[in-house]
XYZ file of C-alpha atoms in Angstrom:
363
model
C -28.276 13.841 -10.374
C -28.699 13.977 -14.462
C -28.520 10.863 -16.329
C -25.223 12.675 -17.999
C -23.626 13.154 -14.432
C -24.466 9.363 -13.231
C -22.565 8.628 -16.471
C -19.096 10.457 -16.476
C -16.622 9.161 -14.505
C -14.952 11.394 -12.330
C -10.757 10.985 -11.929
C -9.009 8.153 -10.446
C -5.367 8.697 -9.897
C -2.939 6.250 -8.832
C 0.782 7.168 -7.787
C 3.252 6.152 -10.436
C 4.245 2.669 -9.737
C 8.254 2.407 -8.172
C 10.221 -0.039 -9.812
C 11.561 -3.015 -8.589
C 15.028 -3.120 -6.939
C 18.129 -3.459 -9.674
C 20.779 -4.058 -6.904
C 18.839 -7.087 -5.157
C 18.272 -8.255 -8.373
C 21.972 -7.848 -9.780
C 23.127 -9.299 -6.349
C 20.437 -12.415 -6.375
C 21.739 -13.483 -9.975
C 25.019 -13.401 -8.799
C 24.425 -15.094 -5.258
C 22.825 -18.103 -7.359
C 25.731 -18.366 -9.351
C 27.907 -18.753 -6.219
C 25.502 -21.832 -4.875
C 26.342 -25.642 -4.799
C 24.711 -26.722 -7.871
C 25.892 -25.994 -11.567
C 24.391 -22.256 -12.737
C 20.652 -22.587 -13.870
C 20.239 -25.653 -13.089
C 17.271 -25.358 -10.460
C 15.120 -23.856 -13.715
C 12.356 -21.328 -13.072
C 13.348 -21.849 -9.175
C 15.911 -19.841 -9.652
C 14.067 -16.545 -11.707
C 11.373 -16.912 -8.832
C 13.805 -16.580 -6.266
C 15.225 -13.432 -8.028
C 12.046 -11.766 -8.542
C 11.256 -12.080 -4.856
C 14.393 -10.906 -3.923
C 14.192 -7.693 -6.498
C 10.578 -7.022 -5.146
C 11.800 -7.124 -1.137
C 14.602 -5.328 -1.886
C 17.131 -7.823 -0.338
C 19.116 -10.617 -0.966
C 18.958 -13.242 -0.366
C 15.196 -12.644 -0.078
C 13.011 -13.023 3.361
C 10.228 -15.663 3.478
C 6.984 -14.824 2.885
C 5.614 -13.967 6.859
C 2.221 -13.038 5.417
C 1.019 -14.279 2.308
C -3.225 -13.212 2.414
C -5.572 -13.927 0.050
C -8.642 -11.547 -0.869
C -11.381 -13.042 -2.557
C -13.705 -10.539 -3.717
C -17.683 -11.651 -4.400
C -19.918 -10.366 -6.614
C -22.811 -10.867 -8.728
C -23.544 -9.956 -12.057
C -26.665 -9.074 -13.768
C -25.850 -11.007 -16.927
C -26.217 -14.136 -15.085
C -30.059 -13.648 -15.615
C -29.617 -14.189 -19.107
C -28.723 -17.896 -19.190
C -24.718 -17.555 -19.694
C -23.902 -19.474 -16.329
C -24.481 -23.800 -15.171
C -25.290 -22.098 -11.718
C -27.971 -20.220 -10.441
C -27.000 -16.455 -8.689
C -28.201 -17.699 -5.325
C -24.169 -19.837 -5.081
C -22.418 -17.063 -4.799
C -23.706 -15.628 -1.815
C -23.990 -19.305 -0.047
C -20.107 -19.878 -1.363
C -19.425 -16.418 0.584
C -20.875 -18.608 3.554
C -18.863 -21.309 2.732
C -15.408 -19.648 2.579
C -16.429 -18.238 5.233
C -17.015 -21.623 7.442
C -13.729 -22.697 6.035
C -14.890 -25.323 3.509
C -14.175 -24.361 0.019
C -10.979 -24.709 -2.413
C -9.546 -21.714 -1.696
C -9.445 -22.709 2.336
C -8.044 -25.753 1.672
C -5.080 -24.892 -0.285
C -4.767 -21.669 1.568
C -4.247 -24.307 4.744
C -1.869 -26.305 2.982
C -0.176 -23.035 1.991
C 0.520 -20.959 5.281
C -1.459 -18.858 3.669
C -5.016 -17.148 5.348
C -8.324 -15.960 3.593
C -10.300 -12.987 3.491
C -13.368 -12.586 1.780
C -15.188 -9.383 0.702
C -18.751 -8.974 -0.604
C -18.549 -6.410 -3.153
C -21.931 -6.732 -5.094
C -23.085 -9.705 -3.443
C -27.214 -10.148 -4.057
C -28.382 -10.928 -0.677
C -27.296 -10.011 2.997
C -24.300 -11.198 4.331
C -22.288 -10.592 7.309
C -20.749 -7.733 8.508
C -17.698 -8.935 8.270
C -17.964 -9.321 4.912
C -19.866 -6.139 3.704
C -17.853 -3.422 4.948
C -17.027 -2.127 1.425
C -20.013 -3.473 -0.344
C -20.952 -1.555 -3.578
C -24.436 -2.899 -4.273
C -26.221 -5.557 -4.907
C -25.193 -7.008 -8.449
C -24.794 -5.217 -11.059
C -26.434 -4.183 -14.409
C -26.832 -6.668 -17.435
C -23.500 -5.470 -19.316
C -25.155 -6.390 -22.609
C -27.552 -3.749 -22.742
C -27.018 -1.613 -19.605
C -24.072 -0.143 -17.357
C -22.778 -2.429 -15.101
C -22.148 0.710 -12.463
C -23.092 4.387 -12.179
C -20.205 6.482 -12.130
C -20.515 6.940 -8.472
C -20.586 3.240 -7.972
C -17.610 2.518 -10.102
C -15.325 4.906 -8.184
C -16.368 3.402 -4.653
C -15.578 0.042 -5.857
C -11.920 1.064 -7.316
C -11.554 2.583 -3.971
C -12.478 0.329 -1.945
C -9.854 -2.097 -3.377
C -7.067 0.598 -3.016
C -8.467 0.439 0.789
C -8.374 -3.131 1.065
C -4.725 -3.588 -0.147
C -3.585 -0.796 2.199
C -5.380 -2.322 5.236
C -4.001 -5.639 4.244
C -0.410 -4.285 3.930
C -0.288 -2.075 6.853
C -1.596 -5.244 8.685
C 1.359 -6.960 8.197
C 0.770 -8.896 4.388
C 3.946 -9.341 2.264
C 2.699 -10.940 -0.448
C -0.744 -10.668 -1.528
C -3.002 -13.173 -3.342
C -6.131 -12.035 -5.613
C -9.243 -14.558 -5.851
C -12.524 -13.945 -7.390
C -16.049 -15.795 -6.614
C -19.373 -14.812 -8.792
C -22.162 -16.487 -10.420
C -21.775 -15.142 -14.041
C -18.404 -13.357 -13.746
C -16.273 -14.916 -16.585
C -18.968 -13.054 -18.670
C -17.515 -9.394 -17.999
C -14.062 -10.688 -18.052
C -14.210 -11.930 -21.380
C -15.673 -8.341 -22.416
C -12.746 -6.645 -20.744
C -10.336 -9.709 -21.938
C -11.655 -9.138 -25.440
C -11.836 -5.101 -25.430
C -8.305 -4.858 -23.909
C -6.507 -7.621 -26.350
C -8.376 -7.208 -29.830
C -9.771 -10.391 -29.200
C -13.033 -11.746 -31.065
C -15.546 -13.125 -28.631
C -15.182 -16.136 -29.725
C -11.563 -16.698 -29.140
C -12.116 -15.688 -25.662
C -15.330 -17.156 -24.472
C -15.156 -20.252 -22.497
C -17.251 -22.767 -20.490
C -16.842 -20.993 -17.368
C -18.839 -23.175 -14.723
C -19.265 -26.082 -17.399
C -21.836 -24.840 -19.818
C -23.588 -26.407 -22.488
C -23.438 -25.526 -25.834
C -26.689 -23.785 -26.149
C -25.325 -21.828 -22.971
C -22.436 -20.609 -24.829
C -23.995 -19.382 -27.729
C -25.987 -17.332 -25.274
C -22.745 -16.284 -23.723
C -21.016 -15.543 -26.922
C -24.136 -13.490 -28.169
C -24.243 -11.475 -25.156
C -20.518 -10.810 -24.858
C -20.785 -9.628 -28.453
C -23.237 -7.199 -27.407
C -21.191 -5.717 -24.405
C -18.417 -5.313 -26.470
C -20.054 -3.105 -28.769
C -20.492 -0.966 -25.833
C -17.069 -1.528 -24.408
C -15.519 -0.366 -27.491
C -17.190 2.938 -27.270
C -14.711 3.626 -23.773
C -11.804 1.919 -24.497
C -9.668 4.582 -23.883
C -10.858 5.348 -20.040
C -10.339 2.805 -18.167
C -12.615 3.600 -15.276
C -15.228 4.480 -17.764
C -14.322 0.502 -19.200
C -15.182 -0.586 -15.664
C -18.460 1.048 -15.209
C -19.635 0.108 -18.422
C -18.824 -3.683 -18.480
C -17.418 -4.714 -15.283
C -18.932 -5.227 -12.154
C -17.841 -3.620 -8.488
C -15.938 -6.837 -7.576
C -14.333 -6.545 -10.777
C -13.394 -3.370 -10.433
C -12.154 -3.384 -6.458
C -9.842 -6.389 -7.977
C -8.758 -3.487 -10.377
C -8.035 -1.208 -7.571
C -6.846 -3.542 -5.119
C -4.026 -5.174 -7.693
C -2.855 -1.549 -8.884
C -2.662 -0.093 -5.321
C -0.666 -3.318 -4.041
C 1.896 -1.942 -7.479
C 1.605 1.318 -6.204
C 2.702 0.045 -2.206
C 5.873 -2.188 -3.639
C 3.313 -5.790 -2.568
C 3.750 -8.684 -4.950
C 0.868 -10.231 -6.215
C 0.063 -13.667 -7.028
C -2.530 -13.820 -9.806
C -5.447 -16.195 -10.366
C -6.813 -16.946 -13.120
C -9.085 -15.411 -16.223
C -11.592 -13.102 -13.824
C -8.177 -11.745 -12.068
C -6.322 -11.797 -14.713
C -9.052 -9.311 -16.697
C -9.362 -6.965 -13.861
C -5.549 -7.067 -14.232
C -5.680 -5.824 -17.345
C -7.635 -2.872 -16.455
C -4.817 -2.623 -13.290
C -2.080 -1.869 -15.743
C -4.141 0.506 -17.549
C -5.066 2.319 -14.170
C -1.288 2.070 -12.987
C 0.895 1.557 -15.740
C 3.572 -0.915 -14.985
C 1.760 -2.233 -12.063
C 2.434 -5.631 -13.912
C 6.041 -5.814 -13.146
C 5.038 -6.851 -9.552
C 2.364 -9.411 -10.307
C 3.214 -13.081 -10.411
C 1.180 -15.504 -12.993
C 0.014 -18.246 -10.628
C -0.876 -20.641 -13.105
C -2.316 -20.523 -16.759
C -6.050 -20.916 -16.690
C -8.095 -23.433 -18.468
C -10.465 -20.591 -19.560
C -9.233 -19.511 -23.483
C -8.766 -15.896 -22.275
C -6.371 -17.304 -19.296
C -3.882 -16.934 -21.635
C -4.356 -14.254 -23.821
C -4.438 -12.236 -20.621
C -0.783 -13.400 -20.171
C 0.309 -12.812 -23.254
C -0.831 -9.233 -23.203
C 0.880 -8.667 -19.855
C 3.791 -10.675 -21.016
C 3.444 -12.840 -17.552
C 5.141 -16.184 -17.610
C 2.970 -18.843 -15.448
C 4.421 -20.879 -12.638
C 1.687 -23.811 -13.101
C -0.330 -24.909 -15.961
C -2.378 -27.543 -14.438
C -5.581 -26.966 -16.214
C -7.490 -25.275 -13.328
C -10.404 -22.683 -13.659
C -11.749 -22.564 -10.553
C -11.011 -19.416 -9.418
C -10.886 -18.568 -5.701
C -7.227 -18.018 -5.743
C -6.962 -21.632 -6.150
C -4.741 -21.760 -8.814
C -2.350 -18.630 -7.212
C -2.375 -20.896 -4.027
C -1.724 -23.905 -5.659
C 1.572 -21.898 -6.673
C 3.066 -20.780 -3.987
C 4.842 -23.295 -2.235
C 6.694 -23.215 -5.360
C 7.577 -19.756 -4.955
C 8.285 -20.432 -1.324
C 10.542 -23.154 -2.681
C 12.191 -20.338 -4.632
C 12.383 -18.390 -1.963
C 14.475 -20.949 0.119
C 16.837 -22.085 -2.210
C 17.918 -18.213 -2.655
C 18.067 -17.828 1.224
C 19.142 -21.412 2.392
C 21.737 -23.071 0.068
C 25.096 -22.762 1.017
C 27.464 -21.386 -1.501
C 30.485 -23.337 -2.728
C 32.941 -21.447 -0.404
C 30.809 -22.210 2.507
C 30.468 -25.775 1.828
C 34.077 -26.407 1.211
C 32.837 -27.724 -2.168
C 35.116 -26.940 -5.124
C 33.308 -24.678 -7.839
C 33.349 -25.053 -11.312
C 36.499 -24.733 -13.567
C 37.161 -21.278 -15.549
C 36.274 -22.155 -19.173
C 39.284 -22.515 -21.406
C 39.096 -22.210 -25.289
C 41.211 -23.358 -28.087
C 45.360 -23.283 -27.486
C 46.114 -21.423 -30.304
């Protein structure tokens, strides 16, 4: 194969993305007007509960029986350069710990109802099968100076995501919960953060895993330089991801546009998600109508992200973790949602009087 043909990405089509349902939503806004509290007064409760309801299709809406969350691993060749407080070799020993059941993501997953699966995407050392089925490579090039995928590579990776969300749904998952974990990765989301908004560098760049400042100046520097070559594919977003993602990256990409594309809400994370997400809505426009802001990240392009995608977080808590952690740390309050919708009794079947027809001015 010709340098040319490892370069051009070949087509990646995603089925338009249904809309959510007007009726469920029309009847949820009404059945909350009909419960025993005065109208609106439950807040953001009560636009959660109708959002669920509009994305089942019901009302009142079902509780979640599923909720799954996919963290996807990866490393990143830019980590070489000094732009992370962490050394490559965590990522694949965090794989081990999610795995054994011992990192953030497992405990509020517990705490949640809530279970984890992990996938090694680009992972740079062996792990187990369990997690490697869909593995891409092992990390990925340098973005400030090289690809990040071959074309080949970048296509596998978007499909592999699209695979994981429809093994996840046909397994039973109703709402679906995207987490991230790589040494180096809030690099290549502040490329695709600051490509995708019109975003300097420095507005975007943060301190990731708590870097110094002589760390990011190095970050900044080498964002810079991605971006130059970012800009150059703007306009292809599959060519975006090969150039400056990364194949976890980019299976989040797939994975959040094919849940769209299967009528799945997703919770989102924060600024690593919330990039590929980006790159989601370009794949499958209006995939963003059934993704859920989990919280608003710490990172400075946490919310820029949000903005673009006009998402209104649930939490703002100050969290950058990753993981999921801040999506799970979420949910109950969506579950809360959820109940209120399904649960409350209205005023006629509470024998509890209602609230009085306005009257205006006698004349």
């Amino acid at each position: 194969m010709s340098t040319d043909d490892q370069n051009q990405s070949g087509p990646i089509g995603f089925p338009a993305v249904p809309p959510a349902d007007e009726q469920a939503r029309r009847q949820a806004v009404a059945r909350h007007e009909q419960l025993t509290k005065p109208a609106g007064s439950l807040g953001r409760l009560e636009e959660l509960g109708v959002w669920v309801a509009a994305r089942q299709g019901t009302c009142p809406p079902r509780p979640f029986a599923r909720p799954r969350v996919i963290v996807f691993a990866g490393d990143h060749g830019i980590a070489a350069h000094g732009v992370s407080a962490y050394p490559s070799d965590v990522t694949g020993q965090m794989v081990g710990n999610f795995l054994s059941g011992g990192a953030a993501v497992n405990a509020l997953a517990a705490g949640s109802g809530a279970t984890v699966r992990v996938v090694d995407m680009a992972v740079n050392t062996d792990t187990p099968p369990v997690v490697s089925a869909h593995k891409v490579r092992r990390g990925s090039g340098s973005i400030d100076r090289e690809d990040a995928l071959t074309a080949a590579e970048v296509d596998a990776a978007i499909n592999a995501g699209r695979t994981i969300a429809d093994e996840e749904i046909d397994s039973g998952a109703d709402l679906l919960i995207a987490g991230d974990m790589g040494i180096g990765n809030t690099t290549p989301a502040a490329v695709l953060i600051s490509a995708l908004t019109g975003t300097e560098p420095v507005a975007v760049v943060g301190r990731g895993t708590g870097i110094d400042d002589n760390a990011w100046m190095r970050k900044t520097a080498a964002i810079r330089d991605a971006l130059r070559r970012a800009r150059k594919v703007l306009n292809d977003p599959v060519a975006l991801l090969r150039t400056s993602s990364g194949a976890d990256i980019a299976a989040l990409a797939g994975f959040l546009a094919q849940a769209a594309v299967r009528r799945t809400p997703v919770l989102l994370d924060g600024v690593v998600v919330g990039a590929a997400a980006l790159v989601a809505e370009e794949l499958a426009p209006g995939a963003r109508q059934w993704w859920l802001a989990g919280h608003r990240s710490a990172e400075p392009g946490g919310p820029l992200v949000l903005d673009h995608l006009d998402l209104n977080p649930i939490l703002d808590l100050q969290m950058r973790l990753g993981e999921g952690s801040g999506a799970l740390t979420a949910l109950p309050v969506v579950t809360a949602a959820v109940r209120v919708l399904r649960e409350m009794a209205t005023f006629a079947e509470a024998g509890v009087v209602g609230p009085t027809e306005a009257t205006g001015p006698t004349a």
